[in-house]
Amino acid sequence: MRGLQRAGRRSNLALLGLLLLAGGTGVLGFAVGTPLAGRVVAVAHGAAGLGLLLLVPWKTVVVRRARAKPPQLRAPSAAYWLTGLVAVCVLSGVLHAAGAAGIWATSGTPVAALQVHVGAAVVLVLALVAHTWGRHQRPRRVDLSRRTLLGTGALAGGSLALWALTEGVWRVTGAPGARRSGTGSHERGTDDPTAMPVTQWASDTVPDAVGTSVTLTGGGREVVVPVADLDRGDAVRARLDCTGGWYADQDWRGTTLARLVTDHLGAVDGAQCLLVTSVTGFSRRVPLRDAGGTLLATHAAGRPLSPGHGAPVRLVAPGRRGVWWVKWVDRVEVLDSPWWLQPPFPLQ
Ligand SMILES: Nc1nc2c(c(=O)[nH]1)N[C@H]1C(S)=C(S)[C@@H](COP(=O)(O)O)O[C@H]1N2
Ligand SMILES: [Mo]
């Protein structure tokens, strides 16, 4: 009985650990944009999610045992809800990874599986908090025992093996999943902006009217720069990688933020970051050190931007996720406060 209890406690902790890891890497995955960091986070996320499947047999024992207790001591049917939610999360995650996301797409934006995944995950977090509330497990000596460490290692190894197995399946079957980027995104519309999805972060919409200039402020000065003066031939090939699960590589053209500021304002005392704001109010603060590689782009693949993609001018922030690539830029402000003084993700 003791052994069973300990096994139950251990599988509960392992379950919670994997869920926290899956949730944490899920959120982090939205923030990383570079190939290596994206890869590490995406692998950890996939392995943690699939590792949950390895715990199913053990958790079944725990739940069965709870059922055998008098009703007032039983885990409520929350267990079934949680199991269902985890199943939906894992299944939609695997479907997205495989590349089956487009199946449910109705509006041309093939992100449905991922939306189901994120939606179910949010509900799962709430349900999990409700379920574990009052079931505090105080850390015990045994948690650091050799056996526990071995068990943790076995679970980690098994999870990674499961993840590798799915990747192998995509390769052997030729599923689109085999061609995903390091962050886990599927390619859509590289070198063809017309085939690239038009995506908004949350509640923003394509504006009816946009300006024909960008207002630049800093050091107590204000300059209105006509859009026509923004095509300075600064070019960069960069990947727009949306957290909705797709990416596209394009040749972008316009002017770097560094050149914009130098040309029109010169040196600005105490400058720390550049606040780039859309006509819609959507904004991001870009660190000054990135200004040389960040573009105000007027063209993609040699053609002027389409309205959906941010015409007449948008931000191109290489190495950062799509959510940083402010569309329909209206204002650029040189600020003497740090770039990280902003919510990690926009609120609109
Ligand atoms: N003004 C504004 N800019 C925005 C967004 C937005 O909602 N509003 N969404 C961002 C997100 S999440 C992405 S992925 C890209 C999508 O660019 P696209 O529609 O040109 O593909 O724009 C970014 N720029
Ligand atoms: Mo996005």
Short mmCIF file of C-alpha atoms and ligand atoms in Angstrom, two decimals:
data_model
loop_
_atom_site.label_atom_id
_atom_site.label_comp_id
_atom_site.label_asym_id
_atom_site.label_seq_id
_atom_site.Cartn_x
_atom_site.Cartn_y
_atom_site.Cartn_z
CA MET A 1 0.00 0.00 0.00
CA ARG A 2 2.83 2.37 0.93
CA GLY A 3 4.52 1.64 -2.37
CA LEU A 4 1.32 2.27 -4.27
CA GLN A 5 0.78 5.55 -2.45
CA ARG A 6 4.27 6.68 -3.23
CA ALA A 7 3.87 5.67 -6.87
CA GLY A 8 0.63 7.64 -7.00
CA ARG A 9 2.23 10.68 -5.45
CA ARG A 10 5.16 10.43 -7.81
CA SER A 11 3.00 10.11 -10.91
CA ASN A 12 0.93 13.10 -9.75
CA LEU A 13 4.06 15.20 -9.36
CA ALA A 14 5.43 13.99 -12.69
CA LEU A 15 2.12 14.87 -14.32
CA LEU A 16 2.14 18.35 -12.83
CA GLY A 17 5.78 18.79 -13.81
CA LEU A 18 5.12 17.85 -17.43
CA LEU A 19 2.01 20.05 -17.59
CA LEU A 20 3.96 23.03 -16.19
CA LEU A 21 6.80 22.38 -18.64
CA ALA A 22 4.39 22.07 -21.56
CA GLY A 23 2.57 25.25 -20.54
CA GLY A 24 5.73 27.21 -19.85
CA THR A 25 7.42 26.24 -23.11
CA GLY A 26 4.13 26.92 -24.91
CA VAL A 27 4.11 30.54 -23.75
CA LEU A 28 7.87 30.88 -24.23
CA GLY A 29 7.52 29.49 -27.76
CA PHE A 30 5.48 32.57 -28.64
CA ALA A 31 8.35 34.82 -27.57
CA VAL A 32 11.37 33.19 -29.21
CA GLY A 33 12.13 34.00 -32.80
CA THR A 34 15.67 32.79 -33.47
CA PRO A 35 16.22 29.32 -34.97
CA LEU A 36 18.25 27.77 -32.13
CA ALA A 37 16.18 29.06 -29.20
CA GLY A 38 13.03 28.27 -31.17
CA ARG A 39 14.22 24.73 -31.75
CA VAL A 40 15.10 24.08 -28.09
CA VAL A 41 11.78 25.42 -26.86
CA ALA A 42 9.77 23.61 -29.54
CA VAL A 43 11.43 20.24 -28.83
CA ALA A 44 10.90 20.65 -25.06
CA HIS A 45 7.27 21.58 -25.70
CA GLY A 46 6.62 18.63 -27.98
CA ALA A 47 8.37 16.14 -25.70
CA ALA A 48 6.58 17.42 -22.57
CA GLY A 49 3.22 17.14 -24.30
CA LEU A 50 3.86 13.65 -25.63
CA GLY A 51 5.39 12.60 -22.31
CA LEU A 52 1.93 13.05 -20.78
CA LEU A 53 0.86 9.98 -22.74
CA LEU A 54 3.50 7.93 -20.92
CA LEU A 55 1.87 8.79 -17.59
CA VAL A 56 -1.61 7.65 -18.59
CA PRO A 57 -1.19 4.10 -17.16
CA TRP A 58 0.06 5.42 -13.80
CA LYS A 59 -2.50 8.15 -13.43
CA THR A 60 -5.22 5.60 -14.19
CA VAL A 61 -4.08 3.67 -11.09
CA VAL A 62 -4.21 6.84 -8.98
CA VAL A 63 -7.72 7.69 -10.14
CA ARG A 64 -8.92 4.10 -9.62
CA ARG A 65 -7.62 4.19 -6.07
CA ALA A 66 -9.40 7.49 -5.43
CA ARG A 67 -12.62 5.88 -6.71
CA ALA A 68 -12.30 3.12 -4.11
CA LYS A 69 -12.41 5.66 -1.27
CA PRO A 70 -15.63 6.88 0.37
CA PRO A 71 -17.38 9.49 -1.84
CA GLN A 72 -16.38 12.52 0.24
CA LEU A 73 -12.71 11.69 -0.27
CA ARG A 74 -13.00 11.06 -3.97
CA ALA A 75 -11.45 13.19 -6.63
CA PRO A 76 -14.46 14.81 -8.32
CA SER A 77 -15.18 14.06 -11.93
CA ALA A 78 -12.71 16.87 -12.59
CA ALA A 79 -10.32 14.03 -13.39
CA TYR A 80 -12.36 13.21 -16.49
CA TRP A 81 -12.50 16.83 -17.61
CA LEU A 82 -8.80 17.20 -17.14
CA THR A 83 -8.10 14.00 -19.05
CA GLY A 84 -10.33 15.18 -21.88
CA LEU A 85 -8.66 18.58 -22.04
CA VAL A 86 -5.19 17.07 -22.00
CA ALA A 87 -6.27 14.70 -24.79
CA VAL A 88 -7.55 17.61 -26.89
CA CYS A 89 -4.33 19.56 -26.28
CA VAL A 90 -2.05 16.68 -27.21
CA LEU A 91 -4.12 15.65 -30.23
CA SER A 92 -4.43 19.18 -31.65
CA GLY A 93 -0.74 19.75 -30.99
CA VAL A 94 0.22 16.60 -32.87
CA LEU A 95 -2.18 17.50 -35.72
CA HIS A 96 -0.65 20.96 -35.98
CA ALA A 97 2.86 19.50 -35.95
CA ALA A 98 1.97 17.00 -38.66
CA GLY A 99 0.66 19.82 -40.83
CA ALA A 100 -2.97 18.74 -40.84
CA ALA A 101 -3.91 22.21 -39.58
CA GLY A 102 -5.38 23.23 -42.92
CA ILE A 103 -8.12 20.62 -42.74
CA TRP A 104 -10.32 22.73 -40.52
CA ALA A 105 -9.40 26.05 -42.11
CA THR A 106 -12.42 27.85 -43.47
CA SER A 107 -11.17 31.39 -43.99
CA GLY A 108 -7.88 30.74 -45.71
CA THR A 109 -5.81 31.03 -42.57
CA PRO A 110 -4.69 27.52 -41.79
CA VAL A 111 -4.24 27.87 -38.06
CA ALA A 112 -7.31 26.08 -36.73
CA ALA A 113 -5.56 23.13 -35.06
CA LEU A 114 -3.26 25.53 -33.24
CA GLN A 115 -6.19 27.68 -32.15
CA VAL A 116 -7.90 24.60 -30.70
CA HIS A 117 -4.59 23.75 -29.02
CA VAL A 118 -4.15 27.16 -27.39
CA GLY A 119 -7.84 27.42 -26.47
CA ALA A 120 -7.88 24.01 -24.80
CA ALA A 121 -4.61 24.81 -23.02
CA VAL A 122 -6.07 28.00 -21.50
CA VAL A 123 -9.12 26.10 -20.23
CA LEU A 124 -6.83 23.32 -18.97
CA VAL A 125 -4.76 25.78 -16.91
CA LEU A 126 -7.91 27.10 -15.23
CA ALA A 127 -9.26 23.58 -14.61
CA LEU A 128 -5.89 22.46 -13.29
CA VAL A 129 -5.68 25.32 -10.81
CA ALA A 130 -9.18 24.44 -9.58
CA HIS A 131 -8.27 20.75 -9.34
CA THR A 132 -4.92 21.05 -7.55
CA TRP A 133 -6.13 23.80 -5.19
CA GLY A 134 -6.10 22.37 -1.68
CA ARG A 135 -4.20 19.28 -2.82
CA HIS A 136 -0.84 20.72 -1.79
CA GLN A 137 1.93 18.19 -1.77
CA ARG A 138 4.64 19.11 0.66
CA PRO A 139 8.09 18.27 -0.67
CA ARG A 140 9.45 15.16 1.03
CA ARG A 141 12.87 13.64 1.35
CA VAL A 142 11.91 10.78 -0.93
CA ASP A 143 11.38 13.28 -3.78
CA LEU A 144 15.13 13.59 -4.08
CA SER A 145 15.85 9.90 -3.77
CA ARG A 146 17.86 8.08 -6.34
CA ARG A 147 14.76 6.27 -7.49
CA THR A 148 12.93 9.51 -8.16
CA LEU A 149 15.85 10.89 -10.11
CA LEU A 150 16.04 7.72 -12.18
CA GLY A 151 12.30 7.89 -12.76
CA THR A 152 12.56 11.51 -13.87
CA GLY A 153 15.38 10.62 -16.22
CA ALA A 154 13.41 7.72 -17.67
CA LEU A 155 10.38 9.95 -18.20
CA ALA A 156 12.49 12.63 -19.89
CA GLY A 157 14.16 10.04 -22.10
CA GLY A 158 10.85 8.38 -22.95
CA SER A 159 9.26 11.74 -23.76
CA LEU A 160 12.09 12.72 -26.09
CA ALA A 161 11.94 9.29 -27.72
CA LEU A 162 8.20 9.71 -28.35
CA TRP A 163 8.84 13.15 -29.85
CA ALA A 164 11.59 11.72 -32.08
CA LEU A 165 9.19 8.98 -33.13
CA THR A 166 6.57 11.50 -34.31
CA GLU A 167 9.23 13.44 -36.21
CA GLY A 168 10.31 10.19 -37.83
CA VAL A 169 6.72 9.46 -38.83
CA TRP A 170 6.42 12.87 -40.56
CA ARG A 171 9.62 12.13 -42.47
CA VAL A 172 8.69 8.62 -43.55
CA THR A 173 5.15 9.59 -44.57
CA GLY A 174 6.26 12.84 -46.21
CA ALA A 175 3.86 14.84 -44.00
CA PRO A 176 4.31 18.64 -44.07
CA GLY A 177 5.48 18.34 -40.46
CA ALA A 178 8.86 17.18 -41.75
CA ARG A 179 9.45 20.61 -43.29
CA ARG A 180 8.63 22.76 -40.26
CA SER A 181 10.94 25.55 -39.12
CA GLY A 182 12.85 25.39 -35.83
CA THR A 183 10.01 27.18 -34.05
CA GLY A 184 7.57 24.58 -35.37
CA SER A 185 5.93 26.81 -38.00
CA HIS A 186 4.80 25.68 -41.45
CA GLU A 187 5.93 27.54 -44.56
CA ARG A 188 3.27 29.72 -46.29
CA GLY A 189 3.95 32.11 -49.13
CA THR A 190 7.74 32.43 -49.20
CA ASP A 191 8.73 34.88 -52.00
CA ASP A 192 5.04 35.29 -52.81
CA PRO A 193 3.38 37.82 -50.49
CA THR A 194 0.01 37.20 -52.17
CA ALA A 195 0.12 33.63 -50.80
CA MET A 196 1.16 34.78 -47.34
CA PRO A 197 -1.63 34.79 -44.71
CA VAL A 198 -2.92 38.13 -43.42
CA THR A 199 -2.95 37.81 -39.63
CA GLN A 200 -3.81 40.06 -36.72
CA TRP A 201 -2.54 39.49 -33.19
CA ALA A 202 -5.80 39.66 -31.25
CA SER A 203 -8.53 42.21 -31.80
CA ASP A 204 -6.84 44.48 -34.35
CA THR A 205 -8.33 44.82 -37.85
CA VAL A 206 -7.11 46.06 -41.24
CA PRO A 207 -7.73 49.84 -41.10
CA ASP A 208 -9.95 51.55 -43.69
CA ALA A 209 -7.71 54.57 -43.98
CA VAL A 210 -3.96 54.75 -43.63
CA GLY A 211 -1.59 57.71 -43.75
CA THR A 212 0.87 58.73 -46.45
CA SER A 213 3.62 59.65 -44.04
CA VAL A 214 5.36 58.56 -40.85
CA THR A 215 5.77 61.01 -37.99
CA LEU A 216 9.16 60.80 -36.32
CA THR A 217 9.78 62.37 -32.92
CA GLY A 218 12.77 62.54 -30.59
CA GLY A 219 14.93 64.99 -28.69
CA GLY A 220 12.07 67.51 -28.67
CA ARG A 221 11.79 67.55 -32.47
CA GLU A 222 9.13 66.23 -34.82
CA VAL A 223 9.58 65.41 -38.51
CA VAL A 224 6.91 64.20 -40.92
CA VAL A 225 8.50 61.83 -43.43
CA PRO A 226 6.47 61.09 -46.60
CA VAL A 227 6.15 57.37 -47.37
CA ALA A 228 7.79 58.00 -50.76
CA ASP A 229 10.98 58.98 -48.89
CA LEU A 230 11.02 55.71 -46.97
CA ASP A 231 12.03 53.55 -49.93
CA ARG A 232 15.77 54.05 -49.51
CA GLY A 233 16.85 50.70 -50.90
CA ASP A 234 17.80 49.18 -47.56
CA ALA A 235 17.11 45.50 -48.17
CA VAL A 236 16.92 42.46 -45.96
CA ARG A 237 15.78 38.89 -46.45
CA ALA A 238 13.91 37.97 -43.30
CA ARG A 239 11.44 35.43 -41.96
CA LEU A 240 8.02 36.52 -40.77
CA ASP A 241 7.19 33.79 -38.25
CA CYS A 242 3.69 34.09 -36.82
CA THR A 243 2.75 32.47 -33.51
CA GLY A 244 -0.29 31.25 -35.44
CA GLY A 245 2.03 28.54 -36.75
CA TRP A 246 3.22 29.69 -40.18
CA TYR A 247 6.25 31.47 -41.57
CA ALA A 248 7.36 33.08 -44.83
CA ASP A 249 10.75 34.27 -46.06
CA GLN A 250 10.64 37.48 -48.10
CA ASP A 251 12.96 40.09 -49.56
CA TRP A 252 11.92 43.27 -47.77
CA ARG A 253 12.89 46.79 -48.80
CA GLY A 254 12.62 50.24 -47.24
CA THR A 255 14.77 52.10 -44.75
CA THR A 256 16.40 50.97 -41.52
CA LEU A 257 15.23 52.62 -38.32
CA ALA A 258 18.84 53.66 -37.73
CA ARG A 259 19.01 55.50 -41.07
CA LEU A 260 15.60 57.09 -40.51
CA VAL A 261 16.67 58.54 -37.18
CA THR A 262 20.15 59.59 -38.32
CA ASP A 263 18.85 61.24 -41.50
CA HIS A 264 16.03 63.16 -39.91
CA LEU A 265 16.93 63.74 -36.27
CA GLY A 266 20.65 63.09 -36.00
CA ALA A 267 21.91 61.97 -32.59
CA VAL A 268 19.29 62.00 -29.83
CA ASP A 269 20.59 62.36 -26.26
CA GLY A 270 19.73 59.50 -23.92
CA ALA A 271 17.95 57.47 -26.60
CA GLN A 272 17.21 53.91 -25.47
CA CYS A 273 14.48 52.54 -27.69
CA LEU A 274 12.17 53.29 -30.58
CA LEU A 275 8.44 53.12 -30.06
CA VAL A 276 6.81 52.11 -33.34
CA THR A 277 3.04 52.68 -33.44
CA SER A 278 0.40 51.67 -36.00
CA VAL A 279 -2.54 53.84 -37.07
CA THR A 280 -4.58 51.23 -35.17
CA GLY A 281 -2.71 51.96 -31.93
CA PHE A 282 -0.88 48.60 -31.95
CA SER A 283 2.75 49.23 -30.93
CA ARG A 284 6.12 47.71 -29.99
CA ARG A 285 9.26 49.19 -28.43
CA VAL A 286 12.41 48.18 -30.33
CA PRO A 287 15.78 48.36 -28.53
CA LEU A 288 18.05 51.03 -30.03
CA ARG A 289 20.81 48.46 -30.59
CA ASP A 290 18.52 46.68 -33.10
CA ALA A 291 17.76 49.84 -35.10
CA GLY A 292 20.43 49.06 -37.71
CA GLY A 293 18.85 45.72 -38.63
CA THR A 294 15.19 46.68 -38.27
CA LEU A 295 13.41 48.00 -41.34
CA LEU A 296 10.50 50.26 -42.05
CA ALA A 297 9.52 48.31 -45.17
CA THR A 298 7.48 49.63 -48.05
CA HIS A 299 8.07 46.64 -50.35
CA ALA A 300 8.02 42.84 -50.16
CA ALA A 301 9.39 40.69 -53.00
CA GLY A 302 9.88 43.86 -55.06
CA ARG A 303 6.23 44.92 -54.89
CA PRO A 304 4.54 47.56 -52.69
CA LEU A 305 2.90 46.08 -49.59
CA SER A 306 -0.74 45.06 -49.89
CA PRO A 307 -3.24 46.65 -47.45
CA GLY A 308 -3.49 43.43 -45.42
CA HIS A 309 0.26 43.18 -45.08
CA GLY A 310 0.67 46.68 -43.68
CA ALA A 311 0.63 49.16 -46.60
CA PRO A 312 2.05 51.67 -46.97
CA VAL A 313 4.75 50.83 -44.43
CA ARG A 314 5.38 48.12 -41.84
CA LEU A 315 8.10 47.05 -39.45
CA VAL A 316 10.41 44.17 -40.38
CA ALA A 317 12.19 42.86 -37.28
CA PRO A 318 14.51 39.99 -38.26
CA GLY A 319 14.86 37.34 -35.56
CA ARG A 320 11.70 38.46 -33.76
CA ARG A 321 8.29 36.79 -33.96
CA GLY A 322 5.63 38.23 -36.28
CA VAL A 323 3.87 39.98 -33.44
CA TRP A 324 6.71 42.55 -33.42
CA TRP A 325 6.26 43.40 -37.11
CA VAL A 326 3.93 46.39 -36.61
CA LYS A 327 1.78 47.00 -39.71
CA TRP A 328 0.43 50.37 -40.97
CA VAL A 329 3.17 52.31 -39.15
CA ASP A 330 2.09 55.84 -38.31
CA ARG A 331 4.62 57.05 -35.73
CA VAL A 332 8.19 56.34 -34.63
CA GLU A 333 9.26 57.89 -31.32
CA VAL A 334 12.80 57.92 -29.95
CA LEU A 335 12.42 57.32 -26.20
CA ASP A 336 14.82 57.62 -23.28
CA SER A 337 13.18 54.69 -21.43
CA PRO A 338 14.02 50.98 -21.85
CA TRP A 339 12.49 48.80 -24.56
CA TRP A 340 11.27 46.20 -22.05
CA LEU A 341 8.88 48.68 -20.43
CA GLN A 342 5.99 47.09 -22.33
CA PRO A 343 3.75 44.04 -21.97
CA PRO A 344 5.51 40.93 -23.35
CA PHE A 345 2.71 40.67 -25.91
CA PRO A 346 0.49 43.49 -27.26
CA LEU A 347 -2.94 43.82 -25.70
CA GLN A 348 -4.90 44.41 -28.89
N1 LIG B 1 -1.04 46.94 -36.41
C1 LIG B 1 -0.85 45.61 -36.30
N2 LIG B 1 0.30 45.07 -36.73
C2 LIG B 1 0.51 43.74 -36.63
C3 LIG B 1 -0.49 42.88 -36.07
C4 LIG B 1 -1.68 43.48 -35.61
O1 LIG B 1 -2.61 42.82 -35.09
N3 LIG B 1 -1.84 44.85 -35.74
N4 LIG B 1 -0.26 41.54 -35.96
C5 LIG B 1 1.15 41.10 -35.95
C6 LIG B 1 1.27 39.67 -36.12
S1 LIG B 1 0.80 38.70 -34.82
C7 LIG B 1 1.81 39.10 -37.24
S2 LIG B 1 2.15 37.45 -37.34
C8 LIG B 1 2.11 39.91 -38.43
C9 LIG B 1 1.37 39.32 -39.61
O2 LIG B 1 1.71 40.00 -40.77
P1 LIG B 1 0.93 39.76 -42.13
O3 LIG B 1 -0.53 39.94 -41.86
O4 LIG B 1 1.50 40.69 -43.10
O5 LIG B 1 1.19 38.32 -42.52
O6 LIG B 1 1.75 41.26 -38.27
C10 LIG B 1 2.00 41.82 -36.99
N5 LIG B 1 1.68 43.23 -37.06
MO MO B 2 1.20 36.50 -35.46
#
